[in-house]
């Protein structure tokens, strides 16, 4: 993937608060490997946002791809990604987990991937293996909005609910 120079100085899509150039870009450019399962999860979310499908294939454990390739991932349509919420993460030796919600919008409205993802450490690199999906619930009207604006959901992204 060729990263546009203007992207490097913008906020990283993963929600870390750092610029993309100081956060997920070095992973996407294969300058270094993500040091933790959470860092890999965040970089994979950013890869979905930025359509870095080769990175997604490269960080998906080969034993768990089941025919998934960068070309398959590139097939559309693609959602408009809104935000990533990492709820918890852990690692022990060569195994890690990350519980997250990745909010997105499609033609049918607002939704999220709510998953407990599993990761394995193999030859000095973390790989995504598989995850357990959960049913997501939309925020309540007075909850903070999922997009990170700091506003209440009813004054922000509730308009995306169809």
Coordinates of C-alpha atoms in Angstrom, one line a residue:
X1 CA 0.0 0.0 0.0
X2 CA 1.2 3.5 -0.8
X3 CA 0.3 5.9 1.9
X4 CA -0.6 9.4 0.8
X5 CA 1.6 12.0 2.6
X6 CA -1.4 13.9 3.9
X7 CA -2.6 10.7 5.6
X8 CA 0.5 10.4 7.8
X9 CA -0.2 13.6 9.8
X10 CA -3.9 12.9 10.3
X11 CA -5.3 11.1 13.4
X12 CA -4.9 7.4 13.1
X13 CA -8.3 5.7 12.3
X14 CA -7.7 3.2 15.2
X15 CA -8.6 5.9 17.8
X16 CA -5.3 5.8 19.7
X17 CA -5.0 9.6 19.6
X18 CA -1.6 9.4 17.7
X19 CA -1.1 10.4 14.1
X20 CA -1.3 7.7 11.6
X21 CA 2.4 8.1 10.8
X22 CA 3.3 7.5 14.4
X23 CA 0.8 4.7 15.0
X24 CA -0.4 2.1 12.4
X25 CA 1.5 3.3 9.3
X26 CA 4.8 1.6 10.3
X27 CA 2.9 -1.7 10.6
X28 CA 1.1 -1.2 7.3
X29 CA 4.4 -0.4 5.6
X30 CA 5.9 -3.5 7.2
X31 CA 8.6 -1.5 9.0
X32 CA 7.9 -3.3 12.2
X33 CA 5.4 -5.8 13.6
X34 CA 2.7 -4.9 16.0
X35 CA 4.0 -5.6 19.5
X36 CA 0.8 -6.7 21.2
X37 CA -2.6 -8.2 20.2
X38 CA -4.3 -4.9 20.8
X39 CA -1.8 -3.1 18.6
X40 CA -2.4 -5.6 15.9
X41 CA -6.2 -5.3 16.3
X42 CA -6.0 -1.5 16.0
X43 CA -3.7 -1.8 12.9
X44 CA -6.1 -4.3 11.3
X45 CA -9.1 -1.9 11.9
X46 CA -7.1 0.9 10.4
X47 CA -6.3 -1.4 7.4
X48 CA -10.0 -1.9 6.9
X49 CA -10.6 1.8 7.0
X50 CA -7.7 2.6 4.6
X51 CA -8.3 -0.5 2.4
X52 CA -4.9 -2.0 3.1
X53 CA -6.1 -5.5 2.1
X54 CA -2.6 -7.0 1.6
X55 CA -1.8 -6.1 5.3
X56 CA -5.0 -7.8 6.4
X57 CA -4.1 -11.0 4.6
X58 CA -0.5 -10.9 5.8
X59 CA -1.6 -10.6 9.5
X60 CA -4.3 -13.2 9.3
X61 CA -2.8 -16.6 10.4
X62 CA -2.5 -18.8 7.3
X63 CA -4.2 -21.8 9.1
X64 CA -7.3 -19.7 9.7
X65 CA -7.7 -17.9 6.3
X66 CA -10.1 -20.4 4.7
X67 CA -9.5 -19.0 1.3
X68 CA -9.5 -15.4 2.4
X69 CA -7.1 -13.2 0.3
X70 CA -6.5 -9.5 -0.3
X71 CA -8.4 -9.8 -3.5
X72 CA -11.5 -11.3 -1.8
X73 CA -11.2 -8.6 0.9
X74 CA -11.1 -5.9 -1.8
X75 CA -14.5 -6.9 -3.3
X76 CA -17.1 -4.5 -2.3
X77 CA -19.3 -2.9 -1.2
X78 CA -17.4 -1.6 1.8
X79 CA -18.9 0.0 4.8
X80 CA -18.0 3.5 6.0
X81 CA -16.1 2.8 9.2
X82 CA -16.9 5.2 12.1
X83 CA -14.9 4.1 15.1
X84 CA -13.2 1.4 17.0
X85 CA -13.9 0.8 20.7
X86 CA -11.4 -1.6 22.4
X87 CA -13.2 -2.9 25.5
X88 CA -10.5 -5.1 26.9
X89 CA -7.4 -6.9 25.8
X90 CA -5.0 -9.5 27.3
X91 CA -2.0 -11.6 26.4
X92 CA -0.4 -14.6 27.9
X93 CA 2.7 -16.1 26.3
X94 CA 1.9 -16.8 22.7
X95 CA -1.9 -16.2 22.9
X96 CA -3.9 -13.0 23.2
X97 CA -7.5 -11.7 23.0
X98 CA -9.1 -8.4 22.2
X99 CA -12.8 -7.6 22.8
X100 CA -13.9 -4.7 20.6
X101 CA -16.7 -3.0 18.8
X102 CA -16.0 -1.7 15.3
X103 CA -18.8 0.7 14.3
X104 CA -19.8 1.2 10.7
X105 CA -22.5 2.6 8.4
X106 CA -23.9 0.9 5.3
X107 CA -27.0 1.5 3.1
X108 CA -29.0 -0.3 5.7
X109 CA -27.9 1.9 8.6
X110 CA -25.6 1.8 11.6
X111 CA -24.1 -1.5 12.9
X112 CA -21.0 -2.9 14.5
X113 CA -18.8 -5.9 14.6
X114 CA -18.7 -6.9 18.3
X115 CA -16.1 -9.6 18.6
X116 CA -13.7 -11.3 20.9
X117 CA -10.7 -11.8 18.6
X118 CA -8.0 -14.4 19.2
X119 CA -4.4 -13.9 18.3
X120 CA -1.3 -16.1 18.2
X121 CA 2.4 -15.2 18.5
X122 CA 4.3 -17.0 15.8
X123 CA 8.0 -16.4 14.8
X124 CA 8.1 -12.9 16.4
X125 CA 4.8 -11.7 15.0
X126 CA 1.2 -11.6 16.2
X127 CA -1.5 -13.0 13.9
X128 CA -5.3 -12.8 14.0
X129 CA -6.8 -16.3 14.1
X130 CA -10.5 -16.2 14.6
X131 CA -13.1 -14.5 16.7
X132 CA -16.4 -15.0 18.5
X133 CA -19.1 -12.6 17.4
X134 CA -21.7 -11.1 19.8
X135 CA -24.9 -9.3 19.2
X136 CA -24.3 -5.5 19.4
X137 CA -26.8 -3.1 20.9
X138 CA -27.1 0.5 19.7
X139 CA -26.2 3.2 22.2
X140 CA -29.1 4.7 24.1
X141 CA -30.1 8.2 23.2
X142 CA -28.2 9.9 26.0
X143 CA -25.1 7.8 25.8
X144 CA -22.0 9.3 24.3
X145 CA -21.9 8.9 20.5
X146 CA -19.9 5.9 19.1
X147 CA -18.1 8.2 16.6
X148 CA -16.0 9.8 19.4
X149 CA -17.4 13.3 18.9
X150 CA -18.1 13.7 22.6
X151 CA -21.7 14.6 21.9
X152 CA -24.7 12.5 23.0
X153 CA -25.8 9.8 20.5
X154 CA -29.2 11.6 20.0
X155 CA -27.4 14.7 18.8
X156 CA -25.0 12.9 16.5
X157 CA -25.0 9.5 14.8
X158 CA -28.6 8.5 15.7
X159 CA -29.5 9.8 12.3
X160 CA -27.7 6.8 10.8
X161 CA -30.2 4.4 12.5
X162 CA -32.7 3.2 9.9

